[in-house]
Coordinates of C-alpha atoms and ligand atoms in Angstrom, one line a residue:
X1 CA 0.0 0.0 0.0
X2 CA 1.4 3.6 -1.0
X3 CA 2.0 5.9 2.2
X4 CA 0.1 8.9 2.1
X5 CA 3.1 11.7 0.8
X6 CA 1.5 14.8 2.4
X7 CA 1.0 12.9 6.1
X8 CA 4.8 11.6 5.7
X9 CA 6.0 14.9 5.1
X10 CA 3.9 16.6 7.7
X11 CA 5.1 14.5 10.1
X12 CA 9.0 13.9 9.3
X13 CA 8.9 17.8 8.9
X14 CA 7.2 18.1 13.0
X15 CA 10.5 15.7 14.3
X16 CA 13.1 18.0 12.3
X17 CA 11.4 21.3 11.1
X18 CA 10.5 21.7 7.4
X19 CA 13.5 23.3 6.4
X20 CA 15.3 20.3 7.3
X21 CA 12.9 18.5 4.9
X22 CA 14.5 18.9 1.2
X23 CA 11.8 17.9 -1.4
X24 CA 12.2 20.8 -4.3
X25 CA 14.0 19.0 -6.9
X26 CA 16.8 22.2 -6.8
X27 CA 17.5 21.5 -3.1
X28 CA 17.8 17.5 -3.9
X29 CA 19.4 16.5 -6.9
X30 CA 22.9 16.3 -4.6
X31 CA 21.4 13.8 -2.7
X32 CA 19.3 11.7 -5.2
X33 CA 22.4 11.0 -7.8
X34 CA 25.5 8.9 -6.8
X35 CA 29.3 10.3 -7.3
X36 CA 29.4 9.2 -10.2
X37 CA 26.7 9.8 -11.9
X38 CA 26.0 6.5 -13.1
X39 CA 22.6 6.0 -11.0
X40 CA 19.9 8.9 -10.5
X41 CA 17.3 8.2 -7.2
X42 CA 13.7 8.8 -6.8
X43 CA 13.6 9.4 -2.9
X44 CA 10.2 11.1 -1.8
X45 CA 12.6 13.7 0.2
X46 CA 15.6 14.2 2.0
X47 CA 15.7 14.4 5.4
X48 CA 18.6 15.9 7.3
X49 CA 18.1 15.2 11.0
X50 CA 20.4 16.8 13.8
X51 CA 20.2 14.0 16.6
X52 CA 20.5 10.9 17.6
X53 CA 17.0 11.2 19.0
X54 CA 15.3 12.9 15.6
X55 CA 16.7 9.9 13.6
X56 CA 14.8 7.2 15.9
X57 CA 12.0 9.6 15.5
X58 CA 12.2 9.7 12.1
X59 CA 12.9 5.8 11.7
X60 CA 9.7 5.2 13.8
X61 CA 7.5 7.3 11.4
X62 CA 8.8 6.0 8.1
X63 CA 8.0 2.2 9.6
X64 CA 4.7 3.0 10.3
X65 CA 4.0 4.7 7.3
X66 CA 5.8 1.4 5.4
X67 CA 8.3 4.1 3.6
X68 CA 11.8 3.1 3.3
X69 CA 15.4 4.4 4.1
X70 CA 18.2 5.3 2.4
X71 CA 21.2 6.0 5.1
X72 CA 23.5 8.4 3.3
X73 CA 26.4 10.2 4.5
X74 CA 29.0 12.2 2.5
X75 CA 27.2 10.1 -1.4
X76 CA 31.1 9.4 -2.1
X77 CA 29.5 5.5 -2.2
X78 CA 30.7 4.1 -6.0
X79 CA 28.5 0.8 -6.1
X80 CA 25.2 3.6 -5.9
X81 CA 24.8 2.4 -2.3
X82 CA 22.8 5.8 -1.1
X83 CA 20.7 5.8 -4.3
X84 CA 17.2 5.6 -3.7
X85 CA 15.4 3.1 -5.8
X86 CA 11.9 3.5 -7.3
X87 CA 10.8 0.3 -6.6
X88 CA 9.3 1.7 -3.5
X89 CA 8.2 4.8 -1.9
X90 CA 11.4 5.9 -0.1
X91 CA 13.3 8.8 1.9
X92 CA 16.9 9.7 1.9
X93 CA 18.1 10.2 5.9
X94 CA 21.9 12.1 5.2
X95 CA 23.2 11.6 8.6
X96 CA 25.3 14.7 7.7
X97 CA 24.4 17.5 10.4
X98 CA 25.0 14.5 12.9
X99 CA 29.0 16.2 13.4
X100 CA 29.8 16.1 16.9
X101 CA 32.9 14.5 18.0
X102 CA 31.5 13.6 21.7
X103 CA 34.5 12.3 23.3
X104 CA 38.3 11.5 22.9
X105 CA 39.7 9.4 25.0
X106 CA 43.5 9.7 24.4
X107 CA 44.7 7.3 27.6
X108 CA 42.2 4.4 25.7
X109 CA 43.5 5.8 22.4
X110 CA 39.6 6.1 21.5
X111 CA 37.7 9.0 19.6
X112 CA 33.8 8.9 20.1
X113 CA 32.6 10.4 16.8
X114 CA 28.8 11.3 15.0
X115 CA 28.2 9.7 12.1
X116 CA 27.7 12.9 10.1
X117 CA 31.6 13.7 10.9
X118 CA 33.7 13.7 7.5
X119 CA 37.4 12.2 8.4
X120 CA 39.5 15.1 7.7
X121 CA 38.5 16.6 10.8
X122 CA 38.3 13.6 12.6
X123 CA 42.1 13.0 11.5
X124 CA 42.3 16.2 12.5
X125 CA 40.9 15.8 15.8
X126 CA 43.4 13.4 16.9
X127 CA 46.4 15.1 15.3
X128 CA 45.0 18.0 17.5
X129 CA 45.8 14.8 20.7
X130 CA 49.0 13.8 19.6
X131 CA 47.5 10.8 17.9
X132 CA 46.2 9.6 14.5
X133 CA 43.3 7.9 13.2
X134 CA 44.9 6.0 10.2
X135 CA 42.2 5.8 7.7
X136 CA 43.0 7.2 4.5
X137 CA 41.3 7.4 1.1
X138 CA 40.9 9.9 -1.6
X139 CA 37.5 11.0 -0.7
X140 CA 38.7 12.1 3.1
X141 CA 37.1 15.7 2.6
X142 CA 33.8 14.8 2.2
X143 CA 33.1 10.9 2.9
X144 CA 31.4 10.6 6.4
X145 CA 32.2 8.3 9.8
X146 CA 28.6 6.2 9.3
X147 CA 29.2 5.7 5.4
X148 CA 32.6 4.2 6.0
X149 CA 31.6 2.4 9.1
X150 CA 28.5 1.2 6.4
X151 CA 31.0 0.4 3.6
X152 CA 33.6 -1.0 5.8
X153 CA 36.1 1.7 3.9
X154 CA 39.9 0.5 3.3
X155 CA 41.8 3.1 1.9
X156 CA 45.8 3.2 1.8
X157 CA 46.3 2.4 5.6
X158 CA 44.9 -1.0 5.5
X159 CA 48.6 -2.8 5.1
X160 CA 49.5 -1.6 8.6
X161 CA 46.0 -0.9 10.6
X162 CA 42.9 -2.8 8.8
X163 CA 39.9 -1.6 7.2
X164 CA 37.2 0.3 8.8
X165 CA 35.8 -3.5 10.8
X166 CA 39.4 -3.3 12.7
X167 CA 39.0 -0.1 13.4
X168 CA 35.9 0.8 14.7
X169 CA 35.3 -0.2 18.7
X170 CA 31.8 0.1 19.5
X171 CA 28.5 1.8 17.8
X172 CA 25.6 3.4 18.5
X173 CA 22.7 2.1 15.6
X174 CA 19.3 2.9 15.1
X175 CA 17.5 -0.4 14.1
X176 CA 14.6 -0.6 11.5
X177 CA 12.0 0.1 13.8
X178 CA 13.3 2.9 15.8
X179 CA 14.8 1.0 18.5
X180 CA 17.8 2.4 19.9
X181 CA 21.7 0.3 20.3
X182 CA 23.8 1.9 22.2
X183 CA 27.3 -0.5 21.7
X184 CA 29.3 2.9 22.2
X185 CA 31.5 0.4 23.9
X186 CA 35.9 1.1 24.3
X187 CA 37.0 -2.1 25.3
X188 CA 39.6 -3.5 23.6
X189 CA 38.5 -6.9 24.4
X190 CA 34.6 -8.2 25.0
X191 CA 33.8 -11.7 24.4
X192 CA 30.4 -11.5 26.2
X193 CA 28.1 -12.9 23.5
X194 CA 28.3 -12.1 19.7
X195 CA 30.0 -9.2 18.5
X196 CA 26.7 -7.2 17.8
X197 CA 28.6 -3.8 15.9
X198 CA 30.2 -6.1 13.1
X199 CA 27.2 -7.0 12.1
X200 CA 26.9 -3.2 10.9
X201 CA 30.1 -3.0 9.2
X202 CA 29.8 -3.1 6.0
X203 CA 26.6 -4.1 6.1
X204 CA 25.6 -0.4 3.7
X205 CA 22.6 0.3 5.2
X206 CA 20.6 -2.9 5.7
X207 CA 20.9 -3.3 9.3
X208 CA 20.0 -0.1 10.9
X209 CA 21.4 3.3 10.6
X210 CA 24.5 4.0 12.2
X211 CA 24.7 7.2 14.4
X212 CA 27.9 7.5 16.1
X213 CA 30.9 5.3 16.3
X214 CA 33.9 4.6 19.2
X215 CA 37.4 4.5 16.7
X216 CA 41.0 3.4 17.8
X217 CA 43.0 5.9 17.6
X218 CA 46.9 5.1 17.3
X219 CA 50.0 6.7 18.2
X220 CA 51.1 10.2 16.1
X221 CA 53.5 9.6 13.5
X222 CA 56.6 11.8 14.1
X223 CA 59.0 10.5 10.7
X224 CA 58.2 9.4 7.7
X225 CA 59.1 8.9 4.5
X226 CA 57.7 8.3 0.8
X227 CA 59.3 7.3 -2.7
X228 CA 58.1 6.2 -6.2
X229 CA 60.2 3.5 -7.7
X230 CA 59.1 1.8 -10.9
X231 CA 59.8 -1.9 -11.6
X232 CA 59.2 -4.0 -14.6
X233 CA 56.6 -6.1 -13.3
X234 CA 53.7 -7.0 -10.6
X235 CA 55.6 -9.9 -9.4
X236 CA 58.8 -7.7 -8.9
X237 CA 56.0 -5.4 -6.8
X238 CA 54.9 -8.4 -4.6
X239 CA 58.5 -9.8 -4.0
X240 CA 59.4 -5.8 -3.7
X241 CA 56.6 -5.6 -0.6
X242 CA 58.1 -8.8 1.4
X243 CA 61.6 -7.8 0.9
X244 CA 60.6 -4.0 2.1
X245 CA 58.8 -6.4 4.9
X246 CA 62.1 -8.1 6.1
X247 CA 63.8 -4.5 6.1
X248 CA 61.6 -2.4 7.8
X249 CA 58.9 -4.5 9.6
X250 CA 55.4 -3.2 10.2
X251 CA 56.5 0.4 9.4
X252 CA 54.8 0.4 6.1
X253 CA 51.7 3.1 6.3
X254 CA 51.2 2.5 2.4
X255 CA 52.4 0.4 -0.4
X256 CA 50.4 1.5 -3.8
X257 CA 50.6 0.0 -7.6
X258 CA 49.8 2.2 -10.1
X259 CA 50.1 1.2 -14.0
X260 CA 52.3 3.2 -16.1
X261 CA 48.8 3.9 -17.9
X262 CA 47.0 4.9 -14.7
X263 CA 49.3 7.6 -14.3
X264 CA 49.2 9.1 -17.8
X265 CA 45.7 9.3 -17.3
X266 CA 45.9 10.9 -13.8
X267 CA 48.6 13.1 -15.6
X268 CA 46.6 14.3 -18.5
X269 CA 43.1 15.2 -16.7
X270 CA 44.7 15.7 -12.9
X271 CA 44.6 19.9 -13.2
X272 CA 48.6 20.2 -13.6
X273 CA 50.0 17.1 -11.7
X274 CA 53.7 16.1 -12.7
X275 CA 55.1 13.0 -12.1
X276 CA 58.4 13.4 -10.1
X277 CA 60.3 10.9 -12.1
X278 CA 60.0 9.2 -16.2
X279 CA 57.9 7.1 -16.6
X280 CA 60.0 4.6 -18.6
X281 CA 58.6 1.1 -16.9
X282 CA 55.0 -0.5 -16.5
X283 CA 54.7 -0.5 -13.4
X284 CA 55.4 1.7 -10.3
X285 CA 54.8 1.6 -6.3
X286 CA 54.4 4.4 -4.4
X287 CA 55.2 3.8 -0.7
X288 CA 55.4 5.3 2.9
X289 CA 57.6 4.4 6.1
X290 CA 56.9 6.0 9.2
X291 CA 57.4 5.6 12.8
X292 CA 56.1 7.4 15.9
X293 CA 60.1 7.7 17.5
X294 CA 61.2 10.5 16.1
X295 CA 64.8 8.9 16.5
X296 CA 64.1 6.6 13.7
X297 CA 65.7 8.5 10.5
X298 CA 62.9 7.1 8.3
X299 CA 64.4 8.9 5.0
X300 CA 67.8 7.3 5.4
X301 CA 66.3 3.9 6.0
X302 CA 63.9 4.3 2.5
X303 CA 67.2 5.4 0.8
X304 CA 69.5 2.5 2.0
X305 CA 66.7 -0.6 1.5
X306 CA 65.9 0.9 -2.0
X307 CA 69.4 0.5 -2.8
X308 CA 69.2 -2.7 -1.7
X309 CA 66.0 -3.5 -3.7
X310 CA 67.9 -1.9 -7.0
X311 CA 71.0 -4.0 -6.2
X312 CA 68.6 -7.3 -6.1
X313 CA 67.0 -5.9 -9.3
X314 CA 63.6 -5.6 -7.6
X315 CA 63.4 -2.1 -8.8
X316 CA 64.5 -0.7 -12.1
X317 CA 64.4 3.1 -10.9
X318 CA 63.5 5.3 -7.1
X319 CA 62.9 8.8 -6.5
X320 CA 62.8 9.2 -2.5
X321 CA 60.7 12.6 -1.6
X322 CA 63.1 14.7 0.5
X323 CA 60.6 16.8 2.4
X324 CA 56.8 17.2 2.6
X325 CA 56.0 19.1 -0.5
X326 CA 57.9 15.7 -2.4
X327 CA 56.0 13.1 -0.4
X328 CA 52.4 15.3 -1.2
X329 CA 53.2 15.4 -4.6
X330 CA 54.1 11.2 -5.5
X331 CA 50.6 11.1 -3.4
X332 CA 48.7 13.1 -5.6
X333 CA 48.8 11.0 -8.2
X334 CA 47.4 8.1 -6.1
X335 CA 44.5 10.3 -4.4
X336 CA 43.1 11.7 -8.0
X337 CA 42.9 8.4 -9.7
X338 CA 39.3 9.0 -9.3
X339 CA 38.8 11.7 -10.4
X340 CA 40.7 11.3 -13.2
X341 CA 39.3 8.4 -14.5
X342 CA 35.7 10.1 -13.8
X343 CA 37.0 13.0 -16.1
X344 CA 38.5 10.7 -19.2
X345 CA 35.1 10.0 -20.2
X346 CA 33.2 5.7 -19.3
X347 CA 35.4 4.0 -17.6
X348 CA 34.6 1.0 -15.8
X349 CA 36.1 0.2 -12.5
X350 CA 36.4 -2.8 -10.7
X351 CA 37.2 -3.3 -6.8
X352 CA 38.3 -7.5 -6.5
X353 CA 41.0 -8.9 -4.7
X354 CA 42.6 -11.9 -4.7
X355 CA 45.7 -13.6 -2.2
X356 CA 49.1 -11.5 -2.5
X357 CA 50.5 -14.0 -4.4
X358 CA 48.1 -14.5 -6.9
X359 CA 48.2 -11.1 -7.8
X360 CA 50.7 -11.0 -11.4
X361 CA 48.6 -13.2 -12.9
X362 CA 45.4 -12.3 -12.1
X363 CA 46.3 -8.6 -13.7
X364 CA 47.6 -10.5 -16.3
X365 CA 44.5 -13.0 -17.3
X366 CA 42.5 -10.0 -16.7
X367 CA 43.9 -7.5 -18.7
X368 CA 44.6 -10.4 -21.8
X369 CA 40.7 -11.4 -21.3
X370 CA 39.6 -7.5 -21.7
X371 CA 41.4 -6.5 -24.4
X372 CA 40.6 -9.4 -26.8
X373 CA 36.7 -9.1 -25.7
X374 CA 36.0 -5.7 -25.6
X375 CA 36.6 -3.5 -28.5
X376 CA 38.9 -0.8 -28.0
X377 CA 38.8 -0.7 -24.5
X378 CA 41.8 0.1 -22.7
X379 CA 42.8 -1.1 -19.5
X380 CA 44.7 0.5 -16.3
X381 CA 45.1 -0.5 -13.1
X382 CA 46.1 0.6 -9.7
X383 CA 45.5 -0.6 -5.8
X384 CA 46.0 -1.9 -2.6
X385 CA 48.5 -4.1 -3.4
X386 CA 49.4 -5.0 0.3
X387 CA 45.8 -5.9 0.8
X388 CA 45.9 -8.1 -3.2
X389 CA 43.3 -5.7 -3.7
X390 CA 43.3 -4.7 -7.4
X391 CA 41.2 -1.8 -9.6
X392 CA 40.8 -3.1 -12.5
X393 CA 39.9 -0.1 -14.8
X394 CA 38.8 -0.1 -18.8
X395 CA 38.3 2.9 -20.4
X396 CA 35.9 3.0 -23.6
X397 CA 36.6 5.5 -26.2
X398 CA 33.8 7.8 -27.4
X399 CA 34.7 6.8 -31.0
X400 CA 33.2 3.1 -30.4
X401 CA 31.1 3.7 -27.9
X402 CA 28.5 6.5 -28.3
X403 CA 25.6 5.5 -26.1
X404 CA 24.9 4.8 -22.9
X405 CA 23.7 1.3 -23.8
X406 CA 26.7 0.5 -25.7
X407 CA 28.5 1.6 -22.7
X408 CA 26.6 -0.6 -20.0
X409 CA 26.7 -3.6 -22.3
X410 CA 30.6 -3.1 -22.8
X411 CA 30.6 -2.7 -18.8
X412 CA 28.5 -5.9 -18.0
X413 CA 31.4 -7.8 -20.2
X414 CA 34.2 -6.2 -18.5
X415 CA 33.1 -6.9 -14.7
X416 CA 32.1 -10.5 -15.7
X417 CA 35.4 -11.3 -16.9
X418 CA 37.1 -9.4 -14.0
X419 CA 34.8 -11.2 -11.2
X420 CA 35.2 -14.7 -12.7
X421 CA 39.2 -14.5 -12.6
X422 CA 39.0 -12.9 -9.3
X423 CA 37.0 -16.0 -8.1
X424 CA 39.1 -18.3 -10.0
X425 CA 41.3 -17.6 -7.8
X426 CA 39.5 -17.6 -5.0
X427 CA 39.4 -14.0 -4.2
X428 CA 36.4 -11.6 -3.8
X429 CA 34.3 -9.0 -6.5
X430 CA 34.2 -6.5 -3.5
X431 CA 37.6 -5.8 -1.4
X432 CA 36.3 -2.4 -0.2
X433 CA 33.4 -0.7 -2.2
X434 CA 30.6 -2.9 -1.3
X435 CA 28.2 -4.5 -3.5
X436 CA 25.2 -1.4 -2.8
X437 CA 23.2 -1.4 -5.9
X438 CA 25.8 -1.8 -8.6
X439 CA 27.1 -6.0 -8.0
X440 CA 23.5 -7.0 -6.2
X441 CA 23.0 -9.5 -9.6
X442 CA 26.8 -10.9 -9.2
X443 CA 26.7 -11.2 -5.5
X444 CA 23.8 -13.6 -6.3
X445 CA 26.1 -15.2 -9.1
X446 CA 29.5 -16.0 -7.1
X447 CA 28.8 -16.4 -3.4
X448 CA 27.8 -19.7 -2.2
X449 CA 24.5 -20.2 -1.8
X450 CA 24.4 -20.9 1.5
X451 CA 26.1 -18.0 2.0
X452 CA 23.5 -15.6 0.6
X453 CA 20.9 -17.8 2.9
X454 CA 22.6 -16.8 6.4
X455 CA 22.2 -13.0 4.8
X456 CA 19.2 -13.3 4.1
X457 CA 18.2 -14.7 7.6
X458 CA 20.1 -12.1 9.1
X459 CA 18.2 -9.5 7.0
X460 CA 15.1 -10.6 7.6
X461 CA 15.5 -11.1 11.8
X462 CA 16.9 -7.1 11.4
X463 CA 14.4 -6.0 9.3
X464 CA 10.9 -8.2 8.0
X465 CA 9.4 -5.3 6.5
X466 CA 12.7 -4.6 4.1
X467 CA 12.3 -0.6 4.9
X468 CA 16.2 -0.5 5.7
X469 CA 17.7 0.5 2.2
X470 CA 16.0 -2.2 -0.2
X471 CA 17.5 -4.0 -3.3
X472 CA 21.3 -3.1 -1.8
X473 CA 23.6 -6.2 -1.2
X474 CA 20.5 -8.3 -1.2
X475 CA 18.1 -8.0 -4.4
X476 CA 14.2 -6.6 -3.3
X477 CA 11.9 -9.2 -3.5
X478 CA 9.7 -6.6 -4.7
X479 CA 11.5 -6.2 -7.9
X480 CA 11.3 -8.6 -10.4
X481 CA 14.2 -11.7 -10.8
Ligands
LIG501 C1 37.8 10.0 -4.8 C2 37.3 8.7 -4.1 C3 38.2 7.8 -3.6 C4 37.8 6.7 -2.9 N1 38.7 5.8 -2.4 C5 38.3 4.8 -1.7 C6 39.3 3.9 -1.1 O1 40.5 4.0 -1.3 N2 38.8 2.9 -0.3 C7 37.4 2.7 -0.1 O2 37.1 1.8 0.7 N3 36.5 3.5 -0.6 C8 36.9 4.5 -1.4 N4 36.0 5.4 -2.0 C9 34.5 5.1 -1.8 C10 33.9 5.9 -0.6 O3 34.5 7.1 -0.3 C11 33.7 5.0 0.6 O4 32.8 4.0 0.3 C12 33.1 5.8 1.8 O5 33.1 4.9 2.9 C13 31.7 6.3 1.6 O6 31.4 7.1 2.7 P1 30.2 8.2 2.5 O7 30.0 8.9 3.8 O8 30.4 9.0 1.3 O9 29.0 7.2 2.4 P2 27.7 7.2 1.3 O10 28.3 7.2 -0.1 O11 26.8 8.3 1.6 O12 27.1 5.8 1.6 C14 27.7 4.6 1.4 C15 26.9 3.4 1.9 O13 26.8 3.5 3.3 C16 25.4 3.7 3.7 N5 25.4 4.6 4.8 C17 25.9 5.9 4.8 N6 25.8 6.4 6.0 C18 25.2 5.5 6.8 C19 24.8 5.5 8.2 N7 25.0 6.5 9.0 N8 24.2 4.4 8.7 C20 24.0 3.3 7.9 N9 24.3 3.3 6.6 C21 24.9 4.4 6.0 C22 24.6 4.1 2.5 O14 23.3 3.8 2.5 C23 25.4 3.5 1.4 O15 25.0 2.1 1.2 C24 36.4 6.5 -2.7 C25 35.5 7.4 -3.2 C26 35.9 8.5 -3.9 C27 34.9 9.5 -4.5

């Protein structure tokens, strides 16, 4: 049955005041289309409440009214995630005004943040406490504590810390039918029952909507140091990553790939970016060492165990960043691989991973598989590679591929061929995006099935009516197989 729109809006607008009720299409086009642009929403409003307490309000309203929920935080999602479908009536709830840091904790090396808080100023906040909160990802200026808790982020930091589900202590959640969790737990360790908050990691959405979040902070980093070397292949990168391993122990903060390809494109659309050395291989890592003991001399250290790596042919070439400016400017090219690639017209990326050592000839079978099956497409790469988590990027000309049609066909091809090696290999389609609305049909094609079952139980228990941001991860039963 259809909710009644103007008793909805009458009363969502009595929890957070009309103006915080966005329905003119002027006001919510931000909200209703993805980063990307790929996926365009049909949410009855947006609603932008201010409190814990006006989002169990609001949660209680929609659920009686049988409207559902779209969480959304900073909409840097890129599997369309905080996209409302039209399959039912639906609101958007952006979690965004929801900025308070409540608490830091810097004896329990703890930060208690909203979910509405975007992590630049919660990195700030514990720089500002002599610590750091290590997660790092190109979006930092405008992706949101709930949407990464959602997504269960990774980022360049995962190597040494873990993705968001190591970092995250305790959670406050709102659950489909307005009850309130309060897991704003610090405790380090708590083996009293099932660990309730992973359950919401990663789970986009689904579950509940995440509200505020207890994060482990770490230490401040006092030295560090970062240099581009290229190398002549992905296997030199792995051994390259072990060796760096044996030399410097846990003191990696980030160990990137990026394709010689990948760069020229972050070159030629990235508003003036240089490279800071030729680009006369394939393949190049960008890297960071650091310590918190400020008597570690962390440039030395790079300098010496690249020489090393050169000596044991490893690397064919190194350029070592000699202060800050340097260090920002071999990270620039790793931060604006998105954009880039969202300026050099359709490109299609993918987000799988696979184990370490699998890695040179997965990119391999991949890239070989692409280019004979898909005209003209031309295929980059960059990632994680610590983590054996791979982009997988193809970018379609213009010239052959003219319409949107042409260009989600050509897309349907290339993600197929890139989630069938990845499983091959037994890796995964998703290593950090999520599955949101983008992979729901490929989910259903490569997990086990009894797999998808124990979701679905667990979705149902959470949520019966399926208000809680329908047809993401799991497909609607309301739309049509
Ligand atoms: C330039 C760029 C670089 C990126 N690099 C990386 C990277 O290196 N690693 C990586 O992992 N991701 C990366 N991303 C993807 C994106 O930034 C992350 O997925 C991020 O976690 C999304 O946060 P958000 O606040 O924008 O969430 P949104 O996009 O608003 O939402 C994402 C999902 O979480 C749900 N959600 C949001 N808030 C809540 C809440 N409070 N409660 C419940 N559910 C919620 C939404 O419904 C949606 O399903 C990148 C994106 C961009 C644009």
């Amino acid at each position: 049955m259809n909710p009644d729109i103007p008793v909805l809006l009458e009363q969502v607008a009595q929890v957070v005041g009309a103006a915080r009720v966005l329905t003119d299409p002027s006001q919510t086009s931000p909200y209703q289309a993805d980063w990307r642009g790929r996926y365009q929403g049909s949410a009855l409003a947006v609603l932008m409440p201010g409190s814990t307490q006006e989002v169990v309000e609001l949660v209680k309203t929609c659920a009686q009214l049988n409207v559902s929920i779209v969480p959304q935080g900073g909409n840097t999602g890129l599997v369309g995630g905080a996209v409302a479908g039209a399959e039912r009536p639906s609101v958007i709830l952006n979690l965004s005004r929801l900025n308070r840091i409540r608490e830091i904790d810097a004896q329990s090396n703890s930060l208690t943040a909203e979910a509405g808080c975007i992590l630049a100023n919660v990195r700030e906040a514990a720089e500002e406490n002599q610590r750091q909160f290590p997660l790092l990802l190109g979006s930092v200026g405008s992706c949101e504590i709930g949407g990464l808790v959602s997504t269960n982020a990774g980022g360049t930091g995962v190597l040494r810390y873990g993705n968001m589900r190591e970092l995250v202590l305790g959670l406050e959640v709102v659950l489909p039918d307005g009850t309130l969790w309060n897991g704003l737990r610090a405790l380090r360790k708590d083996n009293a029952g099932y660990d309730l908050k992973q359950l919401f990691i990663g789970a986009e959405g689904t579950l509940g909507v995440v509200t505020a979040a207890v994060l482990k902070l770490f230490p401040r980093l006092n030295v560090s140091a970062t240099a581009m070397v290229s190398l002549s292949g992905v296997k030199e990168a792995v051994d390259l990553l072990r060796f760096m391993q044996e030399q410097v122990g846990n003191r990696i903060e980030a160990f990137e790939i990026m394709s010689r390809r990948q760069i020229e494109l972050v070159l030629q659309h990235g508003h003036g970016l240089q490279s800071p050395m030729e680009l006369d291989s394939e393949w190049y890592v960008l890297m960071e060492i650091a310590d918190s003991s400020p008597r570690w001399d962390a440039v030395s250290e790079l300098q010496n165990t690249l020489e090393t790596a050169f000596e044991q042919d490893l690397v064919t070439n190194a350029v070592v960043a000699t202060d800050v400016a340097k260090a920002n400017r071999i990270w620039e090219l790793r931060h604006n691989i998105s954009e880039a690639n969202k300026r050099a017209g359709f490109t299609v990326s993918n987000d799988t991973s696979v184990p370490i050592s699998k890695l040179p000839l997965f990119i391999d079978q991949v890239t070989e598989r692409i280019e004979r099956n898909v005209a003209g497409a031309a295929v980059c790469h960059a990632g994680h590679i610590g983590d054996g988590n791979i982009h997988v990027i193809a970018v379609l000309p213009r010239s052959v591929y003219g319409t949107s049609v042409e260009c989600e066909a050509a897309a349907a091809r290339i993600n197929l061929i890139v989630h069938e090696a990845s499983v091959e290999l037994n890796g995964s389609i998703s290593a950090e995006h999520g599955i949101g609305k983008m992979h729901v049909e490929r989910l259903e094609r490569f997990k086990p099935a009894v797999d998808l079952q124990m979701m679905r139980t667990i979705k149902a228990a959470f949520d019966p009516s399926n208000l809680m941001n329908p047809g993401k991860i799991l497909r609607d039963r309301a739309e049509k197989e």
